[in-house]
Amino acid sequence: MGTTPDGRPIPPPQAGERQMLESWLDFHRATLELKCAGLDDHQLRTASVPPSSMTLLGLVQHMAEVERNWFQRVFACQDSPPLYEEGAGDGFAVIPGRGGGEVMGRWRAEVARSRELIAGSSLEDTGKLSEQEAAHVGDQGVSLRWILVHMVEEYARHNGHADLIRERIDGTTGA
């Protein structure tokens, strides 16, 4: 598998469904990390697209929570507590003193745990939704395939937010 000039893994143009889904998810994970690269803690905490209060640090925290939710709680049916309970508990709230290094480290650990939990699983294996999620999706559970597609969508959507935030911080565009 090749890489883009900025080092992100290029998803293969021909692959099986599992490899394709995991490759696109890894591409989007790498894109979020790239959007944060080279910024100091102040910049990572900057809400630069008014009136939104969204920050790159908050996005990374949020995606750590999303990784934990879909792979640990839903797919593996583990009772994993929230990483960030501030605000709405979705990770977006940034508190003083929590730096970029700590947040990126936690996010990377969640990504690694997600990979561990699905290794060897079938795309047809299912997880159990919370009552709140089941109210929207249905209570029949969701397949690993559904979770992977959802995660690609979730990262892609938030990477669009990260593009705008980063451009307003220092003019960096692309990727």
Short mmCIF file of N, CA and C in Angstrom, two decimals:
data_model
loop_
_atom_site.label_atom_id
_atom_site.label_comp_id
_atom_site.label_asym_id
_atom_site.label_seq_id
_atom_site.Cartn_x
_atom_site.Cartn_y
_atom_site.Cartn_z
N MET A 1 0.85 -1.18 0.00
CA MET A 1 0.00 0.00 0.00
C MET A 1 0.89 1.24 0.00
N GLY A 2 0.56 2.20 -0.83
CA GLY A 2 1.33 3.43 -0.92
C GLY A 2 0.86 4.47 0.09
N THR A 3 1.54 5.61 0.04
CA THR A 3 1.16 6.71 0.92
C THR A 3 1.05 7.99 0.11
N THR A 4 0.30 8.92 0.64
CA THR A 4 0.19 10.24 0.05
C THR A 4 1.49 10.99 0.33
N PRO A 5 1.76 12.11 -0.35
CA PRO A 5 2.99 12.86 -0.06
C PRO A 5 3.12 13.29 1.40
N ASP A 6 1.99 13.42 2.12
CA ASP A 6 2.05 13.80 3.53
C ASP A 6 2.12 12.59 4.46
N GLY A 7 2.19 11.38 3.91
CA GLY A 7 2.41 10.19 4.71
C GLY A 7 1.19 9.36 5.07
N ARG A 8 0.01 9.78 4.65
CA ARG A 8 -1.19 9.00 4.97
C ARG A 8 -1.27 7.75 4.09
N PRO A 9 -1.78 6.65 4.63
CA PRO A 9 -1.89 5.42 3.84
C PRO A 9 -2.99 5.55 2.78
N ILE A 10 -2.66 5.23 1.55
CA ILE A 10 -3.65 5.28 0.46
C ILE A 10 -4.44 3.98 0.46
N PRO A 11 -5.77 4.05 0.57
CA PRO A 11 -6.56 2.83 0.49
C PRO A 11 -6.36 2.16 -0.87
N PRO A 12 -6.27 0.84 -0.90
CA PRO A 12 -6.04 0.15 -2.17
C PRO A 12 -7.23 0.32 -3.11
N PRO A 13 -6.98 0.52 -4.41
CA PRO A 13 -8.08 0.67 -5.35
C PRO A 13 -8.82 -0.64 -5.63
N GLN A 14 -8.18 -1.75 -5.34
CA GLN A 14 -8.79 -3.07 -5.50
C GLN A 14 -8.50 -3.86 -4.23
N ALA A 15 -9.54 -4.26 -3.53
CA ALA A 15 -9.36 -5.04 -2.30
C ALA A 15 -10.70 -5.65 -1.91
N GLY A 16 -10.64 -6.60 -1.00
CA GLY A 16 -11.87 -7.16 -0.46
C GLY A 16 -12.56 -6.13 0.42
N GLU A 17 -13.80 -6.42 0.75
CA GLU A 17 -14.62 -5.47 1.50
C GLU A 17 -14.00 -5.10 2.85
N ARG A 18 -13.54 -6.08 3.60
CA ARG A 18 -12.97 -5.82 4.92
C ARG A 18 -11.74 -4.93 4.82
N GLN A 19 -10.82 -5.29 3.91
CA GLN A 19 -9.60 -4.48 3.75
C GLN A 19 -9.95 -3.08 3.28
N MET A 20 -10.92 -2.96 2.40
CA MET A 20 -11.32 -1.65 1.89
C MET A 20 -11.87 -0.78 3.03
N LEU A 21 -12.76 -1.33 3.84
CA LEU A 21 -13.36 -0.57 4.93
C LEU A 21 -12.30 -0.15 5.95
N GLU A 22 -11.45 -1.09 6.35
CA GLU A 22 -10.43 -0.76 7.34
C GLU A 22 -9.41 0.23 6.78
N SER A 23 -9.09 0.12 5.50
CA SER A 23 -8.13 1.05 4.88
C SER A 23 -8.66 2.47 4.83
N TRP A 24 -9.95 2.62 4.47
CA TRP A 24 -10.52 3.96 4.45
C TRP A 24 -10.63 4.54 5.85
N LEU A 25 -10.95 3.70 6.83
CA LEU A 25 -11.01 4.19 8.21
C LEU A 25 -9.62 4.64 8.65
N ASP A 26 -8.59 3.86 8.36
CA ASP A 26 -7.22 4.26 8.71
C ASP A 26 -6.80 5.55 8.00
N PHE A 27 -7.22 5.72 6.75
CA PHE A 27 -6.92 6.95 6.02
C PHE A 27 -7.52 8.15 6.73
N HIS A 28 -8.77 8.02 7.15
CA HIS A 28 -9.43 9.15 7.82
C HIS A 28 -8.87 9.40 9.22
N ARG A 29 -8.48 8.33 9.90
CA ARG A 29 -7.81 8.52 11.19
C ARG A 29 -6.51 9.30 10.99
N ALA A 30 -5.74 8.93 9.98
CA ALA A 30 -4.48 9.62 9.69
C ALA A 30 -4.72 11.07 9.27
N THR A 31 -5.83 11.32 8.60
CA THR A 31 -6.16 12.69 8.19
C THR A 31 -6.42 13.57 9.40
N LEU A 32 -7.16 13.06 10.37
CA LEU A 32 -7.41 13.85 11.59
C LEU A 32 -6.09 14.15 12.30
N GLU A 33 -5.24 13.16 12.40
CA GLU A 33 -3.94 13.38 13.05
C GLU A 33 -3.13 14.43 12.29
N LEU A 34 -3.16 14.38 10.97
CA LEU A 34 -2.44 15.35 10.15
C LEU A 34 -2.96 16.77 10.39
N LYS A 35 -4.26 16.91 10.55
CA LYS A 35 -4.84 18.24 10.78
C LYS A 35 -4.35 18.87 12.07
N CYS A 36 -3.91 18.04 13.01
CA CYS A 36 -3.43 18.54 14.30
C CYS A 36 -1.91 18.67 14.35
N ALA A 37 -1.22 18.12 13.37
CA ALA A 37 0.24 18.07 13.39
C ALA A 37 0.86 19.46 13.34
N GLY A 38 1.88 19.67 14.15
CA GLY A 38 2.64 20.91 14.13
C GLY A 38 2.00 22.08 14.87
N LEU A 39 0.87 21.84 15.52
CA LEU A 39 0.22 22.92 16.27
C LEU A 39 0.54 22.81 17.75
N ASP A 40 0.63 23.96 18.42
CA ASP A 40 0.84 23.95 19.86
C ASP A 40 -0.51 23.82 20.57
N ASP A 41 -0.47 23.67 21.90
CA ASP A 41 -1.70 23.48 22.67
C ASP A 41 -2.67 24.64 22.49
N HIS A 42 -2.16 25.85 22.46
CA HIS A 42 -3.04 27.01 22.27
C HIS A 42 -3.79 26.91 20.94
N GLN A 43 -3.07 26.57 19.88
CA GLN A 43 -3.71 26.46 18.57
C GLN A 43 -4.72 25.31 18.54
N LEU A 44 -4.39 24.18 19.16
CA LEU A 44 -5.31 23.04 19.20
C LEU A 44 -6.59 23.38 19.96
N ARG A 45 -6.51 24.36 20.86
CA ARG A 45 -7.67 24.77 21.67
C ARG A 45 -8.43 25.94 21.03
N THR A 46 -7.98 26.42 19.89
CA THR A 46 -8.58 27.59 19.27
C THR A 46 -9.85 27.24 18.51
N ALA A 47 -10.94 27.90 18.89
CA ALA A 47 -12.20 27.80 18.15
C ALA A 47 -12.15 28.89 17.09
N SER A 48 -11.85 28.51 15.87
CA SER A 48 -11.53 29.51 14.85
C SER A 48 -12.61 29.73 13.80
N VAL A 49 -13.74 29.05 13.93
CA VAL A 49 -14.80 29.19 12.93
C VAL A 49 -16.08 29.64 13.63
N PRO A 50 -16.16 30.95 13.99
CA PRO A 50 -17.34 31.45 14.70
C PRO A 50 -18.62 31.24 13.89
N PRO A 51 -19.71 31.01 14.54
CA PRO A 51 -19.93 31.03 15.98
C PRO A 51 -19.65 29.68 16.67
N SER A 52 -19.13 28.70 15.94
CA SER A 52 -18.87 27.39 16.51
C SER A 52 -17.78 27.46 17.59
N SER A 53 -17.95 26.67 18.64
CA SER A 53 -16.92 26.57 19.68
C SER A 53 -16.04 25.33 19.47
N MET A 54 -16.19 24.66 18.33
CA MET A 54 -15.44 23.45 18.05
C MET A 54 -13.95 23.75 17.88
N THR A 55 -13.11 22.88 18.47
CA THR A 55 -11.66 23.00 18.37
C THR A 55 -11.09 21.68 17.86
N LEU A 56 -9.85 21.72 17.38
CA LEU A 56 -9.20 20.48 16.96
C LEU A 56 -9.02 19.54 18.16
N LEU A 57 -8.65 20.08 19.31
CA LEU A 57 -8.48 19.25 20.50
C LEU A 57 -9.81 18.59 20.87
N GLY A 58 -10.88 19.35 20.82
CA GLY A 58 -12.20 18.80 21.10
C GLY A 58 -12.61 17.73 20.09
N LEU A 59 -12.25 17.93 18.82
CA LEU A 59 -12.56 16.91 17.81
C LEU A 59 -11.84 15.60 18.10
N VAL A 60 -10.56 15.69 18.48
CA VAL A 60 -9.80 14.48 18.78
C VAL A 60 -10.38 13.79 20.01
N GLN A 61 -10.72 14.55 21.04
CA GLN A 61 -11.35 13.98 22.22
C GLN A 61 -12.65 13.28 21.83
N HIS A 62 -13.45 13.96 21.00
CA HIS A 62 -14.72 13.40 20.56
C HIS A 62 -14.51 12.08 19.83
N MET A 63 -13.52 12.04 18.94
CA MET A 63 -13.30 10.81 18.18
C MET A 63 -12.76 9.69 19.07
N ALA A 64 -12.05 10.02 20.13
CA ALA A 64 -11.65 8.99 21.09
C ALA A 64 -12.90 8.39 21.75
N GLU A 65 -13.85 9.26 22.11
CA GLU A 65 -15.11 8.77 22.68
C GLU A 65 -15.89 7.94 21.67
N VAL A 66 -15.90 8.36 20.42
CA VAL A 66 -16.62 7.63 19.37
C VAL A 66 -15.99 6.25 19.17
N GLU A 67 -14.67 6.20 19.10
CA GLU A 67 -13.98 4.91 18.98
C GLU A 67 -14.38 4.00 20.13
N ARG A 68 -14.33 4.53 21.35
CA ARG A 68 -14.65 3.75 22.54
C ARG A 68 -16.09 3.26 22.49
N ASN A 69 -17.00 4.13 22.12
CA ASN A 69 -18.40 3.76 22.08
C ASN A 69 -18.66 2.62 21.10
N TRP A 70 -18.27 2.81 19.84
CA TRP A 70 -18.66 1.83 18.82
C TRP A 70 -17.91 0.52 18.90
N PHE A 71 -16.64 0.55 19.27
CA PHE A 71 -15.89 -0.71 19.29
C PHE A 71 -15.91 -1.39 20.66
N GLN A 72 -15.82 -0.63 21.74
CA GLN A 72 -15.81 -1.26 23.06
C GLN A 72 -17.23 -1.50 23.58
N ARG A 73 -18.03 -0.44 23.63
CA ARG A 73 -19.36 -0.58 24.22
C ARG A 73 -20.31 -1.36 23.31
N VAL A 74 -20.41 -0.95 22.05
CA VAL A 74 -21.39 -1.57 21.15
C VAL A 74 -20.88 -2.92 20.65
N PHE A 75 -19.75 -2.95 19.96
CA PHE A 75 -19.32 -4.19 19.32
C PHE A 75 -18.89 -5.25 20.35
N ALA A 76 -18.04 -4.88 21.29
CA ALA A 76 -17.51 -5.86 22.26
C ALA A 76 -18.39 -5.98 23.51
N CYS A 77 -19.45 -5.17 23.61
CA CYS A 77 -20.37 -5.20 24.76
C CYS A 77 -19.64 -5.03 26.09
N GLN A 78 -18.65 -4.15 26.11
CA GLN A 78 -17.91 -3.88 27.33
C GLN A 78 -18.50 -2.66 28.04
N ASP A 79 -18.39 -2.66 29.34
CA ASP A 79 -18.85 -1.52 30.15
C ASP A 79 -17.67 -0.56 30.32
N SER A 80 -17.45 0.26 29.32
CA SER A 80 -16.31 1.18 29.32
C SER A 80 -16.79 2.58 29.66
N PRO A 81 -16.28 3.17 30.73
CA PRO A 81 -16.72 4.50 31.14
C PRO A 81 -16.26 5.56 30.13
N PRO A 82 -16.92 6.71 30.14
CA PRO A 82 -16.49 7.79 29.25
C PRO A 82 -15.08 8.25 29.58
N LEU A 83 -14.36 8.67 28.58
CA LEU A 83 -13.03 9.25 28.76
C LEU A 83 -13.14 10.68 29.25
N TYR A 84 -14.11 11.41 28.72
CA TYR A 84 -14.27 12.84 29.00
C TYR A 84 -15.72 13.09 29.40
N GLU A 85 -15.92 13.40 30.66
CA GLU A 85 -17.28 13.60 31.16
C GLU A 85 -17.72 15.06 31.17
N GLU A 86 -16.80 15.97 30.84
CA GLU A 86 -17.14 17.40 30.86
C GLU A 86 -18.20 17.69 29.79
N GLY A 87 -18.93 18.77 29.99
CA GLY A 87 -19.93 19.18 29.02
C GLY A 87 -20.98 18.10 28.84
N ALA A 88 -21.25 17.74 27.62
CA ALA A 88 -22.26 16.73 27.31
C ALA A 88 -21.69 15.32 27.36
N GLY A 89 -20.41 15.17 27.69
CA GLY A 89 -19.80 13.86 27.75
C GLY A 89 -19.45 13.29 26.39
N ASP A 90 -19.48 14.15 25.37
CA ASP A 90 -19.19 13.70 24.01
C ASP A 90 -17.75 13.98 23.60
N GLY A 91 -16.97 14.57 24.51
CA GLY A 91 -15.57 14.85 24.24
C GLY A 91 -15.28 16.23 23.70
N PHE A 92 -16.27 16.94 23.24
CA PHE A 92 -16.01 18.24 22.62
C PHE A 92 -15.52 19.30 23.61
N ALA A 93 -15.93 19.21 24.88
CA ALA A 93 -15.54 20.22 25.87
C ALA A 93 -14.06 20.06 26.21
N VAL A 94 -13.34 21.16 26.17
CA VAL A 94 -11.90 21.16 26.45
C VAL A 94 -11.67 21.87 27.78
N ILE A 95 -11.01 21.19 28.70
CA ILE A 95 -10.74 21.81 30.00
C ILE A 95 -9.30 22.29 30.06
N PRO A 96 -9.04 23.32 30.87
CA PRO A 96 -7.67 23.80 31.02
C PRO A 96 -6.76 22.70 31.58
N GLY A 97 -5.54 22.71 31.14
CA GLY A 97 -4.56 21.78 31.67
C GLY A 97 -4.43 20.47 30.92
N ARG A 98 -5.40 20.11 30.11
CA ARG A 98 -5.30 18.89 29.32
C ARG A 98 -4.68 19.26 27.98
N GLY A 99 -3.47 18.80 27.75
CA GLY A 99 -2.73 19.18 26.56
C GLY A 99 -2.92 18.26 25.38
N GLY A 100 -2.43 18.72 24.26
CA GLY A 100 -2.53 17.97 23.02
C GLY A 100 -1.86 16.62 23.07
N GLY A 101 -0.69 16.55 23.71
CA GLY A 101 0.01 15.28 23.80
C GLY A 101 -0.80 14.22 24.53
N GLU A 102 -1.42 14.62 25.63
CA GLU A 102 -2.26 13.70 26.40
C GLU A 102 -3.47 13.24 25.59
N VAL A 103 -4.13 14.19 24.94
CA VAL A 103 -5.33 13.87 24.16
C VAL A 103 -4.99 12.98 22.97
N MET A 104 -3.92 13.31 22.25
CA MET A 104 -3.54 12.49 21.10
C MET A 104 -3.17 11.08 21.57
N GLY A 105 -2.48 10.98 22.70
CA GLY A 105 -2.11 9.67 23.23
C GLY A 105 -3.33 8.83 23.58
N ARG A 106 -4.31 9.46 24.21
CA ARG A 106 -5.55 8.73 24.54
C ARG A 106 -6.27 8.29 23.28
N TRP A 107 -6.36 9.18 22.29
CA TRP A 107 -7.02 8.83 21.04
C TRP A 107 -6.31 7.67 20.36
N ARG A 108 -4.98 7.73 20.28
CA ARG A 108 -4.22 6.63 19.67
C ARG A 108 -4.46 5.32 20.41
N ALA A 109 -4.55 5.37 21.73
CA ALA A 109 -4.81 4.16 22.51
C ALA A 109 -6.20 3.60 22.21
N GLU A 110 -7.17 4.48 22.04
CA GLU A 110 -8.53 4.04 21.69
C GLU A 110 -8.54 3.40 20.30
N VAL A 111 -7.82 3.99 19.35
CA VAL A 111 -7.73 3.42 18.01
C VAL A 111 -7.09 2.04 18.08
N ALA A 112 -6.01 1.91 18.83
CA ALA A 112 -5.33 0.61 18.96
C ALA A 112 -6.27 -0.43 19.57
N ARG A 113 -7.01 -0.03 20.59
CA ARG A 113 -7.96 -0.94 21.24
C ARG A 113 -9.07 -1.34 20.27
N SER A 114 -9.53 -0.40 19.46
CA SER A 114 -10.56 -0.71 18.45
C SER A 114 -10.05 -1.77 17.50
N ARG A 115 -8.83 -1.62 17.03
CA ARG A 115 -8.25 -2.61 16.11
C ARG A 115 -8.15 -3.98 16.76
N GLU A 116 -7.74 -4.02 18.03
CA GLU A 116 -7.64 -5.29 18.75
C GLU A 116 -8.99 -5.98 18.85
N LEU A 117 -10.02 -5.21 19.16
CA LEU A 117 -11.34 -5.80 19.39
C LEU A 117 -11.97 -6.38 18.15
N ILE A 118 -11.63 -5.87 16.98
CA ILE A 118 -12.26 -6.40 15.76
C ILE A 118 -11.38 -7.41 15.03
N ALA A 119 -10.14 -7.54 15.44
CA ALA A 119 -9.24 -8.49 14.77
C ALA A 119 -9.86 -9.89 14.84
N GLY A 120 -9.94 -10.52 13.69
CA GLY A 120 -10.47 -11.87 13.64
C GLY A 120 -11.99 -11.96 13.63
N SER A 121 -12.67 -10.84 13.73
CA SER A 121 -14.14 -10.84 13.69
C SER A 121 -14.63 -10.80 12.25
N SER A 122 -15.81 -11.29 12.07
CA SER A 122 -16.46 -11.25 10.76
C SER A 122 -17.22 -9.94 10.60
N LEU A 123 -17.36 -9.49 9.38
CA LEU A 123 -18.15 -8.29 9.13
C LEU A 123 -19.62 -8.50 9.53
N GLU A 124 -20.05 -9.74 9.60
CA GLU A 124 -21.43 -10.05 9.98
C GLU A 124 -21.62 -10.13 11.50
N ASP A 125 -20.53 -10.20 12.28
CA ASP A 125 -20.66 -10.22 13.74
C ASP A 125 -21.37 -8.94 14.19
N THR A 126 -22.19 -9.06 15.22
CA THR A 126 -22.98 -7.91 15.65
C THR A 126 -22.67 -7.50 17.08
N GLY A 127 -22.96 -6.23 17.32
CA GLY A 127 -22.86 -5.66 18.65
C GLY A 127 -24.22 -5.20 19.10
N LYS A 128 -24.32 -4.87 20.38
CA LYS A 128 -25.59 -4.45 20.98
C LYS A 128 -25.59 -2.95 21.21
N LEU A 129 -26.63 -2.31 20.71
CA LEU A 129 -26.78 -0.87 20.86
C LEU A 129 -27.33 -0.52 22.24
N SER A 130 -26.99 0.67 22.70
CA SER A 130 -27.61 1.19 23.92
C SER A 130 -29.07 1.50 23.61
N GLU A 131 -29.85 1.69 24.65
CA GLU A 131 -31.27 2.03 24.44
C GLU A 131 -31.41 3.29 23.61
N GLN A 132 -30.57 4.29 23.91
CA GLN A 132 -30.63 5.56 23.18
C GLN A 132 -30.33 5.36 21.70
N GLU A 133 -29.27 4.60 21.38
CA GLU A 133 -28.92 4.34 19.98
C GLU A 133 -29.97 3.48 19.30
N ALA A 134 -30.49 2.48 20.01
CA ALA A 134 -31.49 1.58 19.45
C ALA A 134 -32.77 2.33 19.08
N ALA A 135 -33.07 3.42 19.79
CA ALA A 135 -34.25 4.21 19.47
C ALA A 135 -34.15 4.82 18.07
N HIS A 136 -32.93 5.04 17.60
CA HIS A 136 -32.72 5.63 16.27
C HIS A 136 -32.50 4.58 15.19
N VAL A 137 -31.78 3.53 15.54
CA VAL A 137 -31.33 2.54 14.56
C VAL A 137 -32.20 1.28 14.57
N GLY A 138 -32.76 0.95 15.71
CA GLY A 138 -33.50 -0.29 15.89
C GLY A 138 -32.75 -1.16 16.88
N ASP A 139 -33.45 -2.09 17.50
CA ASP A 139 -32.82 -2.85 18.57
C ASP A 139 -32.26 -4.21 18.14
N GLN A 140 -32.15 -4.43 16.83
CA GLN A 140 -31.62 -5.70 16.36
C GLN A 140 -30.10 -5.77 16.41
N GLY A 141 -29.45 -4.74 16.84
CA GLY A 141 -27.99 -4.71 16.88
C GLY A 141 -27.43 -4.25 15.54
N VAL A 142 -26.15 -4.06 15.50
CA VAL A 142 -25.50 -3.61 14.27
C VAL A 142 -24.30 -4.49 13.97
N SER A 143 -24.07 -4.72 12.69
CA SER A 143 -22.95 -5.55 12.28
C SER A 143 -21.65 -4.75 12.33
N LEU A 144 -20.54 -5.47 12.37
CA LEU A 144 -19.24 -4.82 12.28
C LEU A 144 -19.15 -4.03 10.98
N ARG A 145 -19.72 -4.54 9.91
CA ARG A 145 -19.74 -3.82 8.63
C ARG A 145 -20.39 -2.45 8.81
N TRP A 146 -21.55 -2.41 9.48
CA TRP A 146 -22.27 -1.16 9.71
C TRP A 146 -21.41 -0.21 10.53
N ILE A 147 -20.76 -0.75 11.57
CA ILE A 147 -19.93 0.09 12.44
C ILE A 147 -18.77 0.68 11.64
N LEU A 148 -18.10 -0.12 10.82
CA LEU A 148 -16.97 0.39 10.03
C LEU A 148 -17.42 1.47 9.05
N VAL A 149 -18.53 1.24 8.38
CA VAL A 149 -19.05 2.27 7.45
C VAL A 149 -19.38 3.53 8.22
N HIS A 150 -20.04 3.38 9.36
CA HIS A 150 -20.38 4.55 10.17
C HIS A 150 -19.13 5.30 10.62
N MET A 151 -18.10 4.58 11.01
CA MET A 151 -16.86 5.22 11.47
C MET A 151 -16.18 5.98 10.34
N VAL A 152 -16.18 5.45 9.14
CA VAL A 152 -15.63 6.18 7.99
C VAL A 152 -16.40 7.47 7.81
N GLU A 153 -17.72 7.39 7.88
CA GLU A 153 -18.57 8.58 7.73
C GLU A 153 -18.31 9.58 8.84
N GLU A 154 -18.20 9.09 10.06
CA GLU A 154 -17.99 9.98 11.22
C GLU A 154 -16.66 10.74 11.10
N TYR A 155 -15.60 10.03 10.76
CA TYR A 155 -14.30 10.68 10.59
C TYR A 155 -14.34 11.64 9.40
N ALA A 156 -14.92 11.22 8.28
CA ALA A 156 -14.95 12.09 7.09
C ALA A 156 -15.67 13.40 7.40
N ARG A 157 -16.79 13.31 8.09
CA ARG A 157 -17.56 14.52 8.44
C ARG A 157 -16.74 15.43 9.34
N HIS A 158 -16.13 14.87 10.36
CA HIS A 158 -15.35 15.70 11.29
C HIS A 158 -14.03 16.16 10.67
N ASN A 159 -13.50 15.43 9.72
CA ASN A 159 -12.31 15.92 9.03
C ASN A 159 -12.64 17.16 8.20
N GLY A 160 -13.85 17.25 7.72
CA GLY A 160 -14.28 18.48 7.05
C GLY A 160 -14.28 19.66 8.02
N HIS A 161 -14.76 19.41 9.24
CA HIS A 161 -14.70 20.46 10.27
C HIS A 161 -13.24 20.82 10.55
N ALA A 162 -12.39 19.80 10.69
CA ALA A 162 -10.98 20.02 10.98
C ALA A 162 -10.30 20.83 9.88
N ASP A 163 -10.69 20.59 8.62
CA ASP A 163 -10.14 21.37 7.50
C ASP A 163 -10.38 22.87 7.71
N LEU A 164 -11.62 23.21 8.05
CA LEU A 164 -11.97 24.63 8.22
C LEU A 164 -11.27 25.24 9.44
N ILE A 165 -11.26 24.50 10.54
CA ILE A 165 -10.61 25.01 11.75
C ILE A 165 -9.13 25.24 11.50
N ARG A 166 -8.46 24.26 10.89
CA ARG A 166 -7.02 24.38 10.64
C ARG A 166 -6.72 25.53 9.69
N GLU A 167 -7.49 25.68 8.65
CA GLU A 167 -7.24 26.78 7.70
C GLU A 167 -7.35 28.13 8.39
N ARG A 168 -8.30 28.27 9.30
CA ARG A 168 -8.46 29.56 10.00
C ARG A 168 -7.33 29.79 11.01
N ILE A 169 -6.75 28.71 11.53
CA ILE A 169 -5.67 28.86 12.51
C ILE A 169 -4.38 29.35 11.86
N ASP A 170 -3.96 28.64 10.78
CA ASP A 170 -2.65 28.99 10.20
C ASP A 170 -2.60 28.98 8.67
N GLY A 171 -3.77 28.88 8.04
CA GLY A 171 -3.81 28.92 6.58
C GLY A 171 -3.54 27.60 5.89
N THR A 172 -3.26 26.54 6.65
CA THR A 172 -2.99 25.24 6.04
C THR A 172 -4.25 24.66 5.44
N THR A 173 -4.16 24.28 4.18
CA THR A 173 -5.31 23.70 3.47
C THR A 173 -4.91 22.35 2.87
N GLY A 174 -5.92 21.66 2.36
CA GLY A 174 -5.65 20.39 1.69
C GLY A 174 -5.75 19.22 2.63
N ALA A 175 -5.47 18.06 2.05
CA ALA A 175 -5.49 16.77 2.77
C ALA A 175 -6.88 16.51 3.25
#
